[in-house]
Amino acid sequence: MSVIKTENLTYTYSIGTPFEKTAVNNVNLEIEEGALAGIIGHTGSGKSTLIQHFNGLIKPTSGKIYIDGEDIWSKDVKIRDIRFKVGLVFQYPEYQIFEETVYKDIAFGPKNMGLPDEEIDRRIKEIAELVGLHKDNLYKSPFELSGGQKRRVAIAGVMAMEPKALILDEPTAGLDPKGRDTILGQIKEYHQHKKSTVLLVSHSMEDMAKFADKILVMNKAEVFCYDDTPKVFARSAELENIGLAVPQITRVFNRLKQSGIDIRTDVYTVDFARKTILEYLEKRGGANA
Amino acid sequence: MLKDITIGQYFPGNSVVHRLDPRFKIIITGVFIAMLFSADGFLGLAVGGIFLIVSFLLSKIPFKLMMKSLKPIIPIILFTSVLNIFFLDGVPLLKLGFIKITDEGLRTSAFMVIRIIALIMGSSLLTYTTSPITLTDAIERLLSPLKKLKLPVHELAMMMTIALRFIPTLIEETDKIMSAQKARGADMETGSLVQRAKALTPILIPLFVSAFRRAEELATAMECRCYQGGEGRTRLRQLHSTGGDFFALGLSVIFLDAVLLLNFLMG
Ligand SMILES: Nc1ncnc2c1ncn2[C@@H]1O[C@H](COP(=O)(O)OP(=O)(O)OP(=O)(O)O)[C@@H](O)[C@H]1O
Ligand SMILES: [Mg+2]
């Protein structure tokens, strides 16, 4: 069964004013349980608006959202329970930190769930290790930490709620390449460890290529496609048409193909590129011999 | 959502009223208020009313929006009219026990209510058709003679501009922080008063932290661009008055004269 499902989901901001704007238009989606998916799209394509529907922060103008098969806006669903099922990490989440210590801040979500203290303690220790927060840091004021560490605290705060589906809005924004890879790696580890569904919004095709099994492409408030990563990158011409760059390595292979070399183009990681080139050379070498 | 609170309530447009020089618009609004307060009778109010309706039609502001500006003052309107209807002496029209309604009471309360409504609509029209930044700009210009008296006019206007500029930002920020805490299961809608007050901590602390950060960043940015107060500073947006501005001002003065004349004739 799908964890998240939408039916004709539409959302319009500021209806009836000159600022009216449809940010999500007629979206039909099904996210399978356990998926590790990326959401990509231009600035203003409606990604952030879409994901805020998934935990009931935004009520759709029209259409339906089902979490675990349940219509979240039907009368007998408590929206707060949905928030515990679908964890949402906002863009620049470090700005939501408020407690005196890192420990307490991570505990905020689990406490709201009404978990017993021992369970909260267990989760915090586990998550802190997973996101690479040192034990000593747990009892520091979060405002003393560096930006990247704060970001981890904020992400850990949602992970500690152990939601069925974890959604992150550009968790790597404003980090250096190494910090980016670290956080993506940790999120991936969380996914494997907890077997939960993880959705991640990003602007970087490179990150997506390394990270996601499936990719949802948003374009002008609509879903352009939602498919397995290789299949999405295989449509590189279309992607470029809507102004999204495919990973650089994919572009290299497209150019090779254009210049008459008979090589596959659904290549989007450097590792796979290496393998493909070696295979190709071997094949050609074999033909020559 | 918090977003729906419109402060300054500017309604972008390109009508004649929108294009008027903001300095003139402020003065004309003043003249309009003078009309309302100098009117002795309904006829005088009607003259002010015509002025308002014509400006309103010219501004192309939706009628619904104009009505919305009246919503917050409904209690004041009710209070005024009730007070006047029941407590003024005159020829009784209706008597129920100790409650009586007099003709004088009815007249005065209608007069007051119309005056308040016209007053609010007139000043809303100013804020609907002038962006807050332009408005402070114009206020600074109008007050600039006071600089001679060593009043820090520029600094006050700058403070107002910055405050206005950051109201939407802070509202947006509050919205974001509230969403983020709600996503972590923060419960702000239920519980006792104390519990709800406590539930504000997760919102207020990040909000203050970010407000201070923003203030510091802004101060640095201004210093980097050598901001040093109003002395010798020129402007990006120059205000130019045209014949149309003088015409509108003249028209409003004529209306005011008409009100005064009516007072004289009727009185
Ligand atoms: N609170 C709001 N009020 C009005 N319009 C909004 C609001 N938030 C977003 N929008 C508009 O909705 C559209 C979609 O915005 P959204 O934030 O969902 O885009 P996004 O895909 O997340 O972009 P980005 O990559 O820049 O984060 C944009 O055109 C934006 O201007
Ligand atoms: Mg966004």
PDB file of N, CA and C in Angstrom, chain A residues 70-133:
ATOM      1  N   GLU A  70      -5.776   6.692   4.758  1.00  0.00           N
ATOM      2  CA  GLU A  70      -6.780   7.441   5.494  1.00  0.00           C
ATOM      3  C   GLU A  70      -6.867   8.871   4.954  1.00  0.00           C
ATOM      4  N   ASP A  71      -8.049   9.322   4.641  1.00  0.00           N
ATOM      5  CA  ASP A  71      -8.239  10.706   4.198  1.00  0.00           C
ATOM      6  C   ASP A  71      -7.980  11.620   5.393  1.00  0.00           C
ATOM      7  N   ILE A  72      -6.894  12.411   5.345  1.00  0.00           N
ATOM      8  CA  ILE A  72      -6.487  13.132   6.556  1.00  0.00           C
ATOM      9  C   ILE A  72      -7.400  14.291   6.900  1.00  0.00           C
ATOM     10  N   TRP A  73      -8.241  14.718   5.977  1.00  0.00           N
ATOM     11  CA  TRP A  73      -9.141  15.826   6.300  1.00  0.00           C
ATOM     12  C   TRP A  73     -10.562  15.345   6.559  1.00  0.00           C
ATOM     13  N   SER A  74     -10.731  14.016   6.751  1.00  0.00           N
ATOM     14  CA  SER A  74     -12.066  13.547   7.122  1.00  0.00           C
ATOM     15  C   SER A  74     -12.252  13.820   8.612  1.00  0.00           C
ATOM     16  N   LYS A  75     -13.488  13.830   9.034  1.00  0.00           N
ATOM     17  CA  LYS A  75     -13.842  14.310  10.381  1.00  0.00           C
ATOM     18  C   LYS A  75     -13.145  13.541  11.512  1.00  0.00           C
ATOM     19  N   ASP A  76     -13.008  12.225  11.354  1.00  0.00           N
ATOM     20  CA  ASP A  76     -12.540  11.427  12.485  1.00  0.00           C
ATOM     21  C   ASP A  76     -11.026  11.255  12.534  1.00  0.00           C
ATOM     22  N   VAL A  77     -10.285  12.067  11.773  1.00  0.00           N
ATOM     23  CA  VAL A  77      -8.828  11.983  11.853  1.00  0.00           C
ATOM     24  C   VAL A  77      -8.301  13.190  12.619  1.00  0.00           C
ATOM     25  N   LYS A  78      -7.450  12.901  13.618  1.00  0.00           N
ATOM     26  CA  LYS A  78      -6.821  14.012  14.350  1.00  0.00           C
ATOM     27  C   LYS A  78      -5.572  14.414  13.603  1.00  0.00           C
ATOM     28  N   ILE A  79      -5.521  15.668  13.197  1.00  0.00           N
ATOM     29  CA  ILE A  79      -4.423  16.095  12.338  1.00  0.00           C
ATOM     30  C   ILE A  79      -3.085  15.996  13.066  1.00  0.00           C
ATOM     31  N   ARG A  80      -3.120  16.104  14.395  1.00  0.00           N
ATOM     32  CA  ARG A  80      -1.873  16.017  15.149  1.00  0.00           C
ATOM     33  C   ARG A  80      -1.260  14.612  15.041  1.00  0.00           C
ATOM     34  N   ASP A  81      -2.107  13.598  14.955  1.00  0.00           N
ATOM     35  CA  ASP A  81      -1.578  12.239  14.773  1.00  0.00           C
ATOM     36  C   ASP A  81      -0.899  12.086  13.420  1.00  0.00           C
ATOM     37  N   ILE A  82      -1.441  12.792  12.423  1.00  0.00           N
ATOM     38  CA  ILE A  82      -0.834  12.744  11.097  1.00  0.00           C
ATOM     39  C   ILE A  82       0.580  13.337  11.151  1.00  0.00           C
ATOM     40  N   ARG A  83       0.748  14.398  11.955  1.00  0.00           N
ATOM     41  CA  ARG A  83       2.061  15.044  12.068  1.00  0.00           C
ATOM     42  C   ARG A  83       3.092  14.076  12.654  1.00  0.00           C
ATOM     43  N   PHE A  84       2.621  13.142  13.495  1.00  0.00           N
ATOM     44  CA  PHE A  84       3.560  12.168  14.064  1.00  0.00           C
ATOM     45  C   PHE A  84       3.869  11.052  13.069  1.00  0.00           C
ATOM     46  N   LYS A  85       2.941  10.828  12.149  1.00  0.00           N
ATOM     47  CA  LYS A  85       3.158   9.788  11.143  1.00  0.00           C
ATOM     48  C   LYS A  85       4.054  10.277  10.029  1.00  0.00           C
ATOM     49  N   VAL A  86       3.883  11.557   9.678  1.00  0.00           N
ATOM     50  CA  VAL A  86       4.675  12.133   8.601  1.00  0.00           C
ATOM     51  C   VAL A  86       5.514  13.261   9.181  1.00  0.00           C
ATOM     52  N   GLY A  87       6.801  13.032   9.310  1.00  0.00           N
ATOM     53  CA  GLY A  87       7.687  14.048   9.887  1.00  0.00           C
ATOM     54  C   GLY A  87       8.177  14.976   8.802  1.00  0.00           C
ATOM     55  N   LEU A  88       8.131  16.273   9.082  1.00  0.00           N
ATOM     56  CA  LEU A  88       8.533  17.235   8.069  1.00  0.00           C
ATOM     57  C   LEU A  88       9.660  18.123   8.602  1.00  0.00           C
ATOM     58  N   VAL A  89      10.765  18.147   7.872  1.00  0.00           N
ATOM     59  CA  VAL A  89      11.879  19.030   8.227  1.00  0.00           C
ATOM     60  C   VAL A  89      11.883  20.172   7.233  1.00  0.00           C
ATOM     61  N   PHE A  90      11.727  21.396   7.726  1.00  0.00           N
ATOM     62  CA  PHE A  90      11.651  22.545   6.840  1.00  0.00           C
ATOM     63  C   PHE A  90      13.013  22.961   6.327  1.00  0.00           C
ATOM     64  N   GLN A  91      12.979  23.830   5.326  1.00  0.00           N
ATOM     65  CA  GLN A  91      14.200  24.436   4.825  1.00  0.00           C
ATOM     66  C   GLN A  91      14.815  25.274   5.946  1.00  0.00           C
ATOM     67  N   TYR A  92      16.099  25.299   6.076  1.00  0.00           N
ATOM     68  CA  TYR A  92      16.794  25.990   7.168  1.00  0.00           C
ATOM     69  C   TYR A  92      16.168  25.671   8.521  1.00  0.00           C
ATOM     70  N   PRO A  93      16.111  24.392   8.871  1.00  0.00           N
ATOM     71  CA  PRO A  93      15.406  24.016  10.097  1.00  0.00           C
ATOM     72  C   PRO A  93      16.098  24.522  11.354  1.00  0.00           C
ATOM     73  N   GLU A  94      17.365  24.950  11.230  1.00  0.00           N
ATOM     74  CA  GLU A  94      18.074  25.390  12.440  1.00  0.00           C
ATOM     75  C   GLU A  94      17.413  26.615  13.067  1.00  0.00           C
ATOM     76  N   TYR A  95      16.588  27.325  12.281  1.00  0.00           N
ATOM     77  CA  TYR A  95      15.939  28.510  12.838  1.00  0.00           C
ATOM     78  C   TYR A  95      14.753  28.188  13.744  1.00  0.00           C
ATOM     79  N   GLN A  96      14.418  26.905  13.874  1.00  0.00           N
ATOM     80  CA  GLN A  96      13.299  26.559  14.730  1.00  0.00           C
ATOM     81  C   GLN A  96      13.764  26.106  16.114  1.00  0.00           C
ATOM     82  N   ILE A  97      15.087  26.043  16.299  1.00  0.00           N
ATOM     83  CA  ILE A  97      15.634  25.567  17.569  1.00  0.00           C
ATOM     84  C   ILE A  97      15.341  26.570  18.675  1.00  0.00           C
ATOM     85  N   PHE A  98      14.924  26.091  19.852  1.00  0.00           N
ATOM     86  CA  PHE A  98      14.600  27.057  20.910  1.00  0.00           C
ATOM     87  C   PHE A  98      15.000  26.624  22.307  1.00  0.00           C
ATOM     88  N   GLU A  99      15.324  25.333  22.506  1.00  0.00           N
ATOM     89  CA  GLU A  99      15.548  24.884  23.878  1.00  0.00           C
ATOM     90  C   GLU A  99      16.923  25.288  24.417  1.00  0.00           C
ATOM     91  N   GLU A 100      17.091  25.077  25.743  1.00  0.00           N
ATOM     92  CA  GLU A 100      18.372  25.444  26.360  1.00  0.00           C
ATOM     93  C   GLU A 100      19.484  24.494  25.947  1.00  0.00           C
ATOM     94  N   THR A 101      19.133  23.217  25.812  1.00  0.00           N
ATOM     95  CA  THR A 101      20.178  22.272  25.424  1.00  0.00           C
ATOM     96  C   THR A 101      19.743  21.506  24.182  1.00  0.00           C
ATOM     97  N   VAL A 102      20.745  20.986  23.493  1.00  0.00           N
ATOM     98  CA  VAL A 102      20.504  20.195  22.299  1.00  0.00           C
ATOM     99  C   VAL A 102      19.579  19.022  22.634  1.00  0.00           C
ATOM    100  N   TYR A 103      19.875  18.391  23.759  1.00  0.00           N
ATOM    101  CA  TYR A 103      19.096  17.222  24.187  1.00  0.00           C
ATOM    102  C   TYR A 103      17.612  17.561  24.279  1.00  0.00           C
ATOM    103  N   LYS A 104      17.341  18.675  24.982  1.00  0.00           N
ATOM    104  CA  LYS A 104      15.944  19.069  25.175  1.00  0.00           C
ATOM    105  C   LYS A 104      15.271  19.407  23.855  1.00  0.00           C
ATOM    106  N   ASP A 105      16.047  20.022  22.953  1.00  0.00           N
ATOM    107  CA  ASP A 105      15.436  20.401  21.688  1.00  0.00           C
ATOM    108  C   ASP A 105      15.059  19.176  20.860  1.00  0.00           C
ATOM    109  N   ILE A 106      15.938  18.197  20.851  1.00  0.00           N
ATOM    110  CA  ILE A 106      15.598  16.978  20.115  1.00  0.00           C
ATOM    111  C   ILE A 106      14.403  16.289  20.774  1.00  0.00           C
ATOM    112  N   ALA A 107      14.308  16.441  22.104  1.00  0.00           N
ATOM    113  CA  ALA A 107      13.236  15.756  22.837  1.00  0.00           C
ATOM    114  C   ALA A 107      11.861  16.388  22.614  1.00  0.00           C
ATOM    115  N   PHE A 108      11.838  17.594  22.062  1.00  0.00           N
ATOM    116  CA  PHE A 108      10.567  18.320  21.958  1.00  0.00           C
ATOM    117  C   PHE A 108       9.490  17.527  21.215  1.00  0.00           C
ATOM    118  N   GLY A 109       9.840  17.013  20.038  1.00  0.00           N
ATOM    119  CA  GLY A 109       8.869  16.252  19.253  1.00  0.00           C
ATOM    120  C   GLY A 109       8.404  14.997  19.972  1.00  0.00           C
ATOM    121  N   PRO A 110       9.358  14.116  20.364  1.00  0.00           N
ATOM    122  CA  PRO A 110       8.970  12.890  21.075  1.00  0.00           C
ATOM    123  C   PRO A 110       8.137  13.176  22.331  1.00  0.00           C
ATOM    124  N   LYS A 111       8.465  14.256  23.053  1.00  0.00           N
ATOM    125  CA  LYS A 111       7.678  14.625  24.244  1.00  0.00           C
ATOM    126  C   LYS A 111       6.249  14.936  23.862  1.00  0.00           C
ATOM    127  N   ASN A 112       6.089  15.693  22.763  1.00  0.00           N
ATOM    128  CA  ASN A 112       4.740  16.023  22.312  1.00  0.00           C
ATOM    129  C   ASN A 112       3.946  14.771  21.965  1.00  0.00           C
ATOM    130  N   MET A 113       4.667  13.709  21.584  1.00  0.00           N
ATOM    131  CA  MET A 113       3.980  12.462  21.251  1.00  0.00           C
ATOM    132  C   MET A 113       3.527  11.743  22.513  1.00  0.00           C
ATOM    133  N   GLY A 114       4.056  12.194  23.654  1.00  0.00           N
ATOM    134  CA  GLY A 114       3.692  11.565  24.921  1.00  0.00           C
ATOM    135  C   GLY A 114       4.456  10.287  25.200  1.00  0.00           C
ATOM    136  N   LEU A 115       5.659  10.173  24.656  1.00  0.00           N
ATOM    137  CA  LEU A 115       6.464   8.965  24.906  1.00  0.00           C
ATOM    138  C   LEU A 115       7.046   9.003  26.316  1.00  0.00           C
ATOM    139  N   PRO A 116       7.291   7.833  26.910  1.00  0.00           N
ATOM    140  CA  PRO A 116       7.946   7.812  28.232  1.00  0.00           C
ATOM    141  C   PRO A 116       9.395   8.278  28.129  1.00  0.00           C
ATOM    142  N   ASP A 117       9.914   8.802  29.254  1.00  0.00           N
ATOM    143  CA  ASP A 117      11.243   9.405  29.257  1.00  0.00           C
ATOM    144  C   ASP A 117      12.348   8.460  28.800  1.00  0.00           C
ATOM    145  N   GLU A 118      12.257   7.169  29.227  1.00  0.00           N
ATOM    146  CA  GLU A 118      13.346   6.236  28.856  1.00  0.00           C
ATOM    147  C   GLU A 118      13.388   6.045  27.342  1.00  0.00           C
ATOM    148  N   GLU A 119      12.189   5.965  26.765  1.00  0.00           N
ATOM    149  CA  GLU A 119      12.119   5.780  25.318  1.00  0.00           C
ATOM    150  C   GLU A 119      12.703   7.002  24.602  1.00  0.00           C
ATOM    151  N   ILE A 120      12.343   8.196  25.109  1.00  0.00           N
ATOM    152  CA  ILE A 120      12.868   9.426  24.511  1.00  0.00           C
ATOM    153  C   ILE A 120      14.386   9.419  24.587  1.00  0.00           C
ATOM    154  N   ASP A 121      14.895   9.058  25.779  1.00  0.00           N
ATOM    155  CA  ASP A 121      16.337   9.027  25.980  1.00  0.00           C
ATOM    156  C   ASP A 121      17.004   8.070  25.004  1.00  0.00           C
ATOM    157  N   ARG A 122      16.405   6.889  24.851  1.00  0.00           N
ATOM    158  CA  ARG A 122      16.974   5.896  23.939  1.00  0.00           C
ATOM    159  C   ARG A 122      17.036   6.458  22.522  1.00  0.00           C
ATOM    160  N   ARG A 123      15.928   7.058  22.093  1.00  0.00           N
ATOM    161  CA  ARG A 123      15.878   7.586  20.729  1.00  0.00           C
ATOM    162  C   ARG A 123      16.896   8.697  20.506  1.00  0.00           C
ATOM    163  N   ILE A 124      16.995   9.594  21.477  1.00  0.00           N
ATOM    164  CA  ILE A 124      17.917  10.720  21.297  1.00  0.00           C
ATOM    165  C   ILE A 124      19.342  10.199  21.145  1.00  0.00           C
ATOM    166  N   LYS A 125      19.738   9.246  22.011  1.00  0.00           N
ATOM    167  CA  LYS A 125      21.098   8.720  21.935  1.00  0.00           C
ATOM    168  C   LYS A 125      21.346   8.078  20.571  1.00  0.00           C
ATOM    169  N   GLU A 126      20.340   7.315  20.128  1.00  0.00           N
ATOM    170  CA  GLU A 126      20.493   6.605  18.865  1.00  0.00           C
ATOM    171  C   GLU A 126      20.611   7.588  17.694  1.00  0.00           C
ATOM    172  N   ILE A 127      19.702   8.552  17.669  1.00  0.00           N
ATOM    173  CA  ILE A 127      19.680   9.496  16.542  1.00  0.00           C
ATOM    174  C   ILE A 127      20.907  10.394  16.552  1.00  0.00           C
ATOM    175  N   ALA A 128      21.320  10.809  17.769  1.00  0.00           N
ATOM    176  CA  ALA A 128      22.484  11.692  17.860  1.00  0.00           C
ATOM    177  C   ALA A 128      23.691  11.003  17.241  1.00  0.00           C
ATOM    178  N   GLU A 129      23.816   9.709  17.512  1.00  0.00           N
ATOM    179  CA  GLU A 129      24.941   8.989  16.948  1.00  0.00           C
ATOM    180  C   GLU A 129      24.814   8.918  15.426  1.00  0.00           C
ATOM    181  N   LEU A 130      23.587   8.657  14.987  1.00  0.00           N
ATOM    182  CA  LEU A 130      23.363   8.522  13.551  1.00  0.00           C
ATOM    183  C   LEU A 130      23.697   9.795  12.790  1.00  0.00           C
ATOM    184  N   VAL A 131      23.335  10.944  13.347  1.00  0.00           N
ATOM    185  CA  VAL A 131      23.626  12.184  12.624  1.00  0.00           C
ATOM    186  C   VAL A 131      24.976  12.778  13.026  1.00  0.00           C
ATOM    187  N   GLY A 132      25.743  12.019  13.800  1.00  0.00           N
ATOM    188  CA  GLY A 132      27.098  12.462  14.100  1.00  0.00           C
ATOM    189  C   GLY A 132      27.195  13.609  15.080  1.00  0.00           C
ATOM    190  N   LEU A 133      26.299  13.625  16.059  1.00  0.00           N
ATOM    191  CA  LEU A 133      26.417  14.635  17.120  1.00  0.00           C
ATOM    192  C   LEU A 133      27.123  13.996  18.301  1.00  0.00           C
TER     193      LEU A 133
END
